[in-house]
CSV table of C-alpha atoms in Angstrom, one decimal:
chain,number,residue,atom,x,y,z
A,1,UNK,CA,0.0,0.0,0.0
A,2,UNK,CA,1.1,3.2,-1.0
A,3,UNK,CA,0.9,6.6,1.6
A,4,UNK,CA,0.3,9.8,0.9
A,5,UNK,CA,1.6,12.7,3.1
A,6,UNK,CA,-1.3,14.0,4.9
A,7,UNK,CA,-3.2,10.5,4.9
A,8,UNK,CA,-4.7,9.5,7.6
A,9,UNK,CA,-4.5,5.5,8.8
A,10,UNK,CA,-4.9,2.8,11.4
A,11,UNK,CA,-2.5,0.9,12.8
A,12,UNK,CA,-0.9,-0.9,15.9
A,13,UNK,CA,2.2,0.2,18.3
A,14,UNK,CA,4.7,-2.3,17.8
A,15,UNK,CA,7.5,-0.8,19.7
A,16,UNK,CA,8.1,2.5,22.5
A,17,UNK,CA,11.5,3.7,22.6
A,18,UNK,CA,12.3,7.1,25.3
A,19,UNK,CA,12.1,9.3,21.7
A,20,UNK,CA,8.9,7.7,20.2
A,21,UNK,CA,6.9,4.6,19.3
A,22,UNK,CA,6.6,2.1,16.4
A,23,UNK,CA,3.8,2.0,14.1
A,24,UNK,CA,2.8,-1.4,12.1
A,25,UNK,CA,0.8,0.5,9.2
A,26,UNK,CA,-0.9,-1.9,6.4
A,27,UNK,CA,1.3,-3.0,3.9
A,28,UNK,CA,3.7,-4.5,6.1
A,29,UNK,CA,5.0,-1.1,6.5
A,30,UNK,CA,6.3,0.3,9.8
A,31,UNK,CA,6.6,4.5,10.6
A,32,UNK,CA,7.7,6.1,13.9
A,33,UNK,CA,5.8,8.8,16.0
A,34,UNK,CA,8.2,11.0,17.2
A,35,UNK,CA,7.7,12.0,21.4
A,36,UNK,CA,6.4,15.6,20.3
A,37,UNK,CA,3.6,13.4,18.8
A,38,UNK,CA,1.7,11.6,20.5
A,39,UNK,CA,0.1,13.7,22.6
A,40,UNK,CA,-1.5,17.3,22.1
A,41,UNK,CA,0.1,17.7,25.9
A,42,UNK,CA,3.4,17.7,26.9
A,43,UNK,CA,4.9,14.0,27.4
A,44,UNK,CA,7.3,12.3,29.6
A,45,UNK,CA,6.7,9.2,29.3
A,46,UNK,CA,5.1,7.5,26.0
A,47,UNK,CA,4.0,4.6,28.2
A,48,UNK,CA,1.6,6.8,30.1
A,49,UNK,CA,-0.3,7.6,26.3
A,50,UNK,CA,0.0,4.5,24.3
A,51,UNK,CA,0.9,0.8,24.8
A,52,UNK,CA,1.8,-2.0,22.8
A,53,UNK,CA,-0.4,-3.5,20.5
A,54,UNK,CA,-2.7,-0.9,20.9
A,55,UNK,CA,-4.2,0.2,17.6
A,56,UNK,CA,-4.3,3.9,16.9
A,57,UNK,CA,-4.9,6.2,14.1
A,58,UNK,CA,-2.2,8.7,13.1
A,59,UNK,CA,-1.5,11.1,10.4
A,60,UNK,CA,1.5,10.4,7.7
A,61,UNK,CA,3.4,13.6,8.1
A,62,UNK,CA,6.3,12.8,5.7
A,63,UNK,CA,8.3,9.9,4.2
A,64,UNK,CA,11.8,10.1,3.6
A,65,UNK,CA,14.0,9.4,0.2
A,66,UNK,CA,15.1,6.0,2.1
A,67,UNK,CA,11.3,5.2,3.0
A,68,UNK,CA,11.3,6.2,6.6
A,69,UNK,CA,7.6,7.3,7.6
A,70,UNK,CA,7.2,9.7,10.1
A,71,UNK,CA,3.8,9.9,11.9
A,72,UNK,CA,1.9,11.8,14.5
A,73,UNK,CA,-0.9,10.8,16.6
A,74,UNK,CA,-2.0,14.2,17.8
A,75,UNK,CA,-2.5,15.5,14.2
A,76,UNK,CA,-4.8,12.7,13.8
A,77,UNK,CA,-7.1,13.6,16.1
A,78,UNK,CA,-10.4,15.0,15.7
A,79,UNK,CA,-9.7,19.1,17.1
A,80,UNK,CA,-11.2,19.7,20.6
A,81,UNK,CA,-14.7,21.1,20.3
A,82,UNK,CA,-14.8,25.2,19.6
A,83,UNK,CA,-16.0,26.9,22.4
A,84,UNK,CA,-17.6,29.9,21.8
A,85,UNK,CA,-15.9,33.0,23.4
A,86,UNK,CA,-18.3,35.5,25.5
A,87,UNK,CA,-16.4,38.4,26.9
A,88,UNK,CA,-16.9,39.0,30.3
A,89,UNK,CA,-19.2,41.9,31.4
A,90,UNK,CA,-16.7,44.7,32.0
A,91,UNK,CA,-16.1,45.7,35.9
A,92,UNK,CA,-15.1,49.4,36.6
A,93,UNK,CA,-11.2,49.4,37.8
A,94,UNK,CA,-10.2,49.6,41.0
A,95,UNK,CA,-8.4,52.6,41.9
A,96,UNK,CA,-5.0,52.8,42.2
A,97,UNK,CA,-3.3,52.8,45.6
A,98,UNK,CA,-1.2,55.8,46.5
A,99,UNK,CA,-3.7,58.7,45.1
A,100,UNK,CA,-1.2,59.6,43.0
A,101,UNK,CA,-0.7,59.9,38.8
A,102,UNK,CA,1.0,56.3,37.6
A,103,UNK,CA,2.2,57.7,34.6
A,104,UNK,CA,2.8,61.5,33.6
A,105,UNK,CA,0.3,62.9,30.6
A,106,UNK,CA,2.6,65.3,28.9
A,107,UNK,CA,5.6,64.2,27.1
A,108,UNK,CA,9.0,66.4,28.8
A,109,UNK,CA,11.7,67.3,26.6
A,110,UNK,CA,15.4,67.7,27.9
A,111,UNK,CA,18.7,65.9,27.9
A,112,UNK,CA,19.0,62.0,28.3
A,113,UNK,CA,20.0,62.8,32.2
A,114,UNK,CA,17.6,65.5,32.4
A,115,UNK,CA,14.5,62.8,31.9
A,116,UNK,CA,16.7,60.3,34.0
A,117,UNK,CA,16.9,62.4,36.6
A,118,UNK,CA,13.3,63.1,36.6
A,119,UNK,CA,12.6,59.6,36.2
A,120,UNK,CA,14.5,58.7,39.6
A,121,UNK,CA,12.7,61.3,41.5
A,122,UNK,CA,9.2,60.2,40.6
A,123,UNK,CA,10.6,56.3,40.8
A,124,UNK,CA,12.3,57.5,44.4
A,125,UNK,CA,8.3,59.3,45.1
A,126,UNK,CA,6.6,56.4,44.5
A,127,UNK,CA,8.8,53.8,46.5
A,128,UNK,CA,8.1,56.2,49.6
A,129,UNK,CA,4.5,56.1,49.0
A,130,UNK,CA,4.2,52.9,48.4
A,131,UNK,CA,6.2,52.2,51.8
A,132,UNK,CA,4.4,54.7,53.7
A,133,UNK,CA,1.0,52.7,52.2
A,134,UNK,CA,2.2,49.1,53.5
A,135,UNK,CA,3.6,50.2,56.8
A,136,UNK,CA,-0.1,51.8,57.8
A,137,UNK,CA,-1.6,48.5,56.7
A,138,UNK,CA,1.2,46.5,58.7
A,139,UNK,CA,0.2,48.0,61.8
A,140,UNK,CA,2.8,51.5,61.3
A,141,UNK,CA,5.8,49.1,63.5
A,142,UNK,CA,7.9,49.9,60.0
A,143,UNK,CA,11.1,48.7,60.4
A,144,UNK,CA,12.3,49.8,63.8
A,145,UNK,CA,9.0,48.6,65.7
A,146,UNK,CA,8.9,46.0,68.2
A,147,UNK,CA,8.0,42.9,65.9
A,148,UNK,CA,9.7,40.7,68.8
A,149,UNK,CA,11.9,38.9,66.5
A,150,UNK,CA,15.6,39.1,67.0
């Protein structure tokens, strides 16, 4: 029997290997599924997806000059079921913590270390806002509080 690339056949594991498993195809012919195809999941071990003698269908992917067939299981498969997507209703966002403006609206000209300077200061702003934020919801002990550890 003659394959095509692309055809789609029956036949039964003969062989696993750590790299892939043996296929008997009809004809007398024998192809190899390679690891990254067996399985539309990642696999560690081909044991734990096909046995020996088990019949399964796979997909001829290519056949080589010297008549080596390579195959894939996964390809054969029918695809998962479409699920239709529905958006979510949209949620209004949270507010920011800090009260204060993420990102600056206007667009600052200047030197490279003119907007790296700025850049610090509102980076160096932030930090302390952001730590003055936590400490209050930490109880205000900071760093220098008595946590009791020591």
């Amino acid at each position: 029997m003659q394959f095509e690339v692309g055809a789609i056949v029956e036949g039964k594991v003969t062989g696993i290997t750590k790299f892939g498993a043996f296929v008997e195809l009809p004809g007398n012919k024998t192809g190899m599924v390679h690891i990254s195809e067996i399985a539309p999941v990642f696999v560690k071990e081909i044991r734990d997806h096909v046995k020996e003698g088990q019949m399964v269908k796979v997909k001829v992917l290519s056949i080589s000059e010297d008549g080596k067939i390579s195959l894939s299981i996964k390809k054969a498969m029918d695809p998962p079921p479409r699920r239709e997507f529905r958006p979510a209703p949209r949620q209004p966002r949270p507010e920011r913590p800090g009260n204060y403006e993420w990102q600056k609206r206007t667009v600052e000209g200047g030197s490279f270390e003119d907007m790296m300077s700025r850049f610090k200061q509102a980076s160096d702003e932030k930090m302390s806002d952001l730590k003055r934020c936590m400490d209050s919801k930490r109880g205000g002990s900071g760093r220098h509080g008595g946590s009791g550890r020591g």
